[in-house]
């Protein structure tokens, strides 16, 4: 399935990117562009909606590392509702500990910017 | 600023190309494409072969020389993408996560049939793996039967070199402070009792880091993790009918690629996450203060002799990569069919490139070189006085802080323990430490003098180089496990399907009165004691101790001293032993903690056998059953020594006094103990003749010794005393 990434940034500077399809080497530059846009808008939170993301390849994982570096330590990155294969890839390649993984969108936690 | 060489200049079969850059060798991601570079001194024509991942038939074949089209006009144009002996080409717009590649090499010599000798073995019908492949497909899942119809079995892949290392860097633990744990990646966690999510993988080792921390080791030495072919040994276990595998992996297919079958990510669609998984392991081990040493095999390859498979090197440039006889047979100093031509300048630079890559890209802390004596032979096999490869490794800038450890012998009879060309850098597996301590341990006569040399860091072997040149070990993967060393007089290798002819006959072992497992409690008691004695000697000895995986819990291989081909309970670590042999584990753990707590046990300079600080005690003193009177005679089996804590680290550290009494006689003997300076008192850290919990103390909580003048040490027992201030004695 073709990859798609759509970005919306709330007025409280929460950047939400909804991902679907397969995040492979061909798709990675598109995802990266959305991350750059989020950073340009000085997002305080990056939320990656992954329910419909079916596959993540090395190139996709690298965009997550890029996101971590681009957004800075002050911006938490949330991964919402990832599929099992995606979680496993994050786990085995050591990325899991630098992301917050949640099964459902938890507005109370994500939108609490106090 | 954008480079001006990132645009295609040529077209061929719909693929966009341009002349590549010869360095670095291998496949490298460059803007817009992949740079492919391969050298061959003797080939005159080369073709790049690209596959969709896993496919039998190529997607396209692109020669490095011939007629192409101009990229801008489509007009015909001649192209020759070669500089010197290096074929180099950039191919644009490839989906690098979904391709595999190889080369066809043409040479000016007649094709040599398999089984026949030949100086050159060019065969354009064969697709060849890139010697610099950073990831290799074809054996994605351990022991999953491959498709033998594929002519291209070991398939080069393209890899991301980058990784989010965060603040990680190699730990650079001094050699004298290192405690090495030699382990097999798969065997460590494959047993069901390991209870890990992905058994037998790099990822699973991460789950066992707390165990390594508890044991107290600060370095793991991984048995070969370069891609190898577990299917190369196609024999059957005569006892079970099961296929035997090359489980150990001392047979490199590719030197730059981690073993895909050791990675939980090996089977993933994008098979290049293997590198990320291994790097994550290294990062996590470093975070826990544990270094990673790789056991590297450069003495031979998986291509074997004239009868062996063509995978890469022999088809790319046989005469460069291998030591050959004049009529084209493979020299066999490795005992495995062929010998890599390591002092050929091209092969030498490949080895250097390889180790730099592992040090720089994987943050590897050091290397142990299998059959390293071969690396000091010239292209005809003659031992060199000043081997260029060993010298280059010793002085290499990237490897400047890496541990370099030699297995200082080879299968061709070159034995260099104590004389390996070291250039002030190389350490050695001290085979003499193993042999002497085994003899002393089982009560052989005539070992006391030699044992003294071994325990004080082998100054007779490493006088100039210091004790850190000596990696001490009682057991390693090769030979008996420690439990088997005290349970078997003879090897029992029938299951290896070689009529029990493989494996060494020189085990220097003693079964304690019965061959193999027994219910006899007195024999089992003695065996436990002997294992503790061995660990006690290992962990108080100067030099770097190395422990074989599972010896700390009494792992057995049922007397098999060459278990390279068994991938089952015989070789896997059974984690239930941790409970069964909790007594031994506690003893080892405490001995490690004791070593870590006492710098006097970890000197980087040899003792001088004198009191150069005016403490009233020499740095080391030797004793027997009478204090100050060691008995060096042939018929003696008793030795004791005392280390003066004020001489710790040549007087730069303050430590306690330590006294070790070793009675390898079968009967208990009273030892007269040297007197301590006023205000200090002896405490008992370990006494292997006592039953738990009195066999070993928690370091720092040792009980005071009752009678300070005389101490009875049981038969075949070791006692370790620590002399410190009276007032610090716990109540």
Short mmCIF file of C-alpha atoms in Angstrom, two decimals, chain B residues 272-451:
data_model
loop_
_atom_site.label_atom_id
_atom_site.label_comp_id
_atom_site.label_asym_id
_atom_site.label_seq_id
_atom_site.Cartn_x
_atom_site.Cartn_y
_atom_site.Cartn_z
CA UNK B 272 19.74 -4.67 6.81
CA UNK B 273 18.43 -3.95 10.31
CA UNK B 274 20.87 -6.63 11.44
CA UNK B 275 23.52 -3.96 11.83
CA UNK B 276 21.23 -1.74 13.90
CA UNK B 277 20.37 -4.67 16.16
CA UNK B 278 24.02 -5.50 16.80
CA UNK B 279 24.93 -1.85 17.34
CA UNK B 280 22.08 -1.55 19.83
CA UNK B 281 23.55 -4.51 21.72
CA UNK B 282 27.00 -2.92 21.78
CA UNK B 283 25.52 0.36 22.98
CA UNK B 284 23.56 -1.34 25.76
CA UNK B 285 26.55 -3.40 26.88
CA UNK B 286 28.69 -0.27 26.98
CA UNK B 287 26.01 1.49 29.00
CA UNK B 288 26.41 -1.34 31.54
CA UNK B 289 30.18 -1.03 31.59
CA UNK B 290 30.79 -4.13 29.50
CA UNK B 291 33.18 -4.12 26.56
CA UNK B 292 32.78 -6.18 23.40
CA UNK B 293 35.63 -8.13 21.87
CA UNK B 294 35.10 -10.00 18.62
CA UNK B 295 36.73 -13.33 17.86
CA UNK B 296 37.88 -12.73 14.28
CA UNK B 297 38.91 -15.37 11.78
CA UNK B 298 41.29 -14.07 9.13
CA UNK B 299 43.36 -17.18 8.70
CA UNK B 300 41.00 -18.84 6.23
CA UNK B 301 37.61 -18.50 4.56
CA UNK B 302 34.56 -20.68 3.98
CA UNK B 303 35.69 -21.41 0.43
CA UNK B 304 37.79 -24.40 1.59
CA UNK B 305 40.25 -26.13 -0.71
CA UNK B 306 40.05 -27.07 -4.43
CA UNK B 307 36.83 -28.97 -3.72
CA UNK B 308 35.18 -26.10 -1.88
CA UNK B 309 32.48 -23.70 -3.05
CA UNK B 310 33.16 -20.51 -4.97
CA UNK B 311 31.64 -17.71 -2.91
CA UNK B 312 33.77 -14.64 -3.52
CA UNK B 313 37.52 -14.36 -3.08
CA UNK B 314 38.70 -17.24 -5.25
CA UNK B 315 36.57 -16.05 -8.13
CA UNK B 316 37.57 -12.42 -7.75
CA UNK B 317 41.31 -12.89 -7.41
CA UNK B 318 42.42 -16.33 -6.24
CA UNK B 319 46.15 -15.63 -6.49
CA UNK B 320 45.84 -12.49 -4.38
CA UNK B 321 43.59 -13.75 -1.60
CA UNK B 322 45.05 -17.20 -0.96
CA UNK B 323 48.37 -18.84 -0.23
CA UNK B 324 48.91 -21.31 -3.06
CA UNK B 325 51.54 -23.88 -3.90
CA UNK B 326 53.42 -23.39 -7.17
CA UNK B 327 51.04 -25.69 -8.96
CA UNK B 328 47.95 -24.00 -7.61
CA UNK B 329 46.91 -26.08 -4.62
CA UNK B 330 45.68 -24.30 -1.48
CA UNK B 331 48.14 -24.13 1.40
CA UNK B 332 46.50 -25.38 4.56
CA UNK B 333 48.10 -23.83 7.64
CA UNK B 334 44.64 -23.37 9.15
CA UNK B 335 43.68 -27.04 9.09
CA UNK B 336 40.48 -26.11 7.30
CA UNK B 337 41.45 -26.25 3.63
CA UNK B 338 42.82 -22.85 2.68
CA UNK B 339 44.92 -20.02 4.09
CA UNK B 340 44.16 -16.36 3.54
CA UNK B 341 47.20 -14.57 2.12
CA UNK B 342 47.35 -12.02 4.92
CA UNK B 343 50.75 -10.57 4.15
CA UNK B 344 49.88 -9.85 0.57
CA UNK B 345 49.58 -6.04 0.60
CA UNK B 346 46.04 -6.08 -0.80
CA UNK B 347 44.72 -8.65 1.64
CA UNK B 348 46.52 -6.86 4.45
CA UNK B 349 44.68 -3.66 3.63
CA UNK B 350 41.40 -5.58 3.51
CA UNK B 351 42.02 -6.87 7.03
CA UNK B 352 42.86 -3.36 8.20
CA UNK B 353 39.80 -1.88 6.50
CA UNK B 354 37.69 -4.55 8.09
CA UNK B 355 38.88 -4.03 11.65
CA UNK B 356 38.73 -0.25 11.32
CA UNK B 357 35.17 -0.64 10.13
CA UNK B 358 34.20 -2.73 13.16
CA UNK B 359 35.98 -0.37 15.53
CA UNK B 360 34.57 2.80 14.01
CA UNK B 361 31.09 1.73 12.90
CA UNK B 362 30.26 -0.84 15.58
CA UNK B 363 32.28 0.64 18.48
CA UNK B 364 33.97 -2.71 19.05
CA UNK B 365 36.49 -2.61 21.89
CA UNK B 366 38.92 -5.26 20.77
CA UNK B 367 39.65 -8.33 18.72
CA UNK B 368 40.85 -11.84 19.42
CA UNK B 369 42.56 -13.30 16.37
CA UNK B 370 41.93 -16.95 15.68
CA UNK B 371 45.11 -18.88 14.79
CA UNK B 372 46.96 -15.58 14.70
CA UNK B 373 50.36 -17.14 14.05
CA UNK B 374 49.22 -17.55 10.43
CA UNK B 375 49.02 -13.77 10.17
CA UNK B 376 52.79 -13.72 10.60
CA UNK B 377 53.54 -16.01 7.65
CA UNK B 378 54.69 -14.70 4.27
CA UNK B 379 52.78 -15.53 1.06
CA UNK B 380 54.68 -18.83 0.81
CA UNK B 381 53.90 -19.68 4.41
CA UNK B 382 57.30 -18.93 5.91
CA UNK B 383 57.14 -17.23 9.35
CA UNK B 384 58.27 -13.61 9.12
CA UNK B 385 60.50 -11.88 11.67
CA UNK B 386 58.65 -8.60 11.24
CA UNK B 387 55.20 -9.40 9.85
CA UNK B 388 53.78 -6.31 8.16
CA UNK B 389 50.15 -7.10 8.99
CA UNK B 390 50.79 -7.53 12.71
CA UNK B 391 52.86 -4.37 12.74
CA UNK B 392 50.23 -2.43 10.82
CA UNK B 393 47.50 -3.55 13.22
CA UNK B 394 49.61 -2.59 16.21
CA UNK B 395 50.25 0.92 14.89
CA UNK B 396 46.92 1.58 13.19
CA UNK B 397 45.41 4.93 14.23
CA UNK B 398 41.77 3.83 14.31
CA UNK B 399 42.61 0.66 16.23
CA UNK B 400 44.86 2.61 18.56
CA UNK B 401 42.89 1.82 21.72
CA UNK B 402 41.49 -1.56 20.69
CA UNK B 403 42.58 -4.69 22.47
CA UNK B 404 44.51 -6.98 20.16
CA UNK B 405 44.67 -10.55 21.42
CA UNK B 406 46.40 -13.32 19.52
CA UNK B 407 45.78 -17.01 19.57
CA UNK B 408 49.51 -17.34 19.09
CA UNK B 409 49.66 -20.65 17.27
CA UNK B 410 48.38 -22.24 14.07
CA UNK B 411 47.56 -25.65 12.67
CA UNK B 412 50.81 -25.64 10.67
CA UNK B 413 52.90 -26.09 13.82
CA UNK B 414 53.92 -22.48 14.46
CA UNK B 415 53.70 -21.94 18.25
CA UNK B 416 54.42 -18.40 19.41
CA UNK B 417 53.11 -18.14 22.98
CA UNK B 418 55.54 -15.73 24.59
CA UNK B 419 57.17 -14.81 21.30
CA UNK B 420 54.33 -13.44 19.18
CA UNK B 421 55.48 -10.25 17.42
CA UNK B 422 53.84 -7.77 19.79
CA UNK B 423 55.05 -4.23 18.99
CA UNK B 424 54.09 -3.27 22.52
CA UNK B 425 50.43 -3.84 21.72
CA UNK B 426 49.52 -7.47 21.31
CA UNK B 427 48.32 -9.69 24.11
CA UNK B 428 48.11 -13.46 23.80
CA UNK B 429 45.92 -16.30 24.86
CA UNK B 430 48.41 -17.77 27.29
CA UNK B 431 48.19 -21.45 26.43
CA UNK B 432 50.94 -22.17 28.93
CA UNK B 433 48.86 -20.69 31.74
CA UNK B 434 46.11 -23.16 30.85
CA UNK B 435 48.44 -26.15 30.55
CA UNK B 436 50.44 -25.49 33.71
CA UNK B 437 47.50 -24.66 35.92
CA UNK B 438 45.62 -27.74 34.71
CA UNK B 439 48.61 -29.92 35.61
CA UNK B 440 49.09 -28.24 38.96
CA UNK B 441 45.35 -28.51 39.65
CA UNK B 442 45.23 -32.25 39.10
CA UNK B 443 48.27 -32.77 41.28
CA UNK B 444 51.03 -33.44 38.74
CA UNK B 445 54.55 -33.33 40.07
CA UNK B 446 57.03 -30.72 38.95
CA UNK B 447 54.55 -27.88 38.42
CA UNK B 448 55.15 -25.57 41.39
CA UNK B 449 57.84 -23.44 39.80
CA UNK B 450 55.94 -23.07 36.56
CA UNK B 451 52.68 -22.37 38.37
#
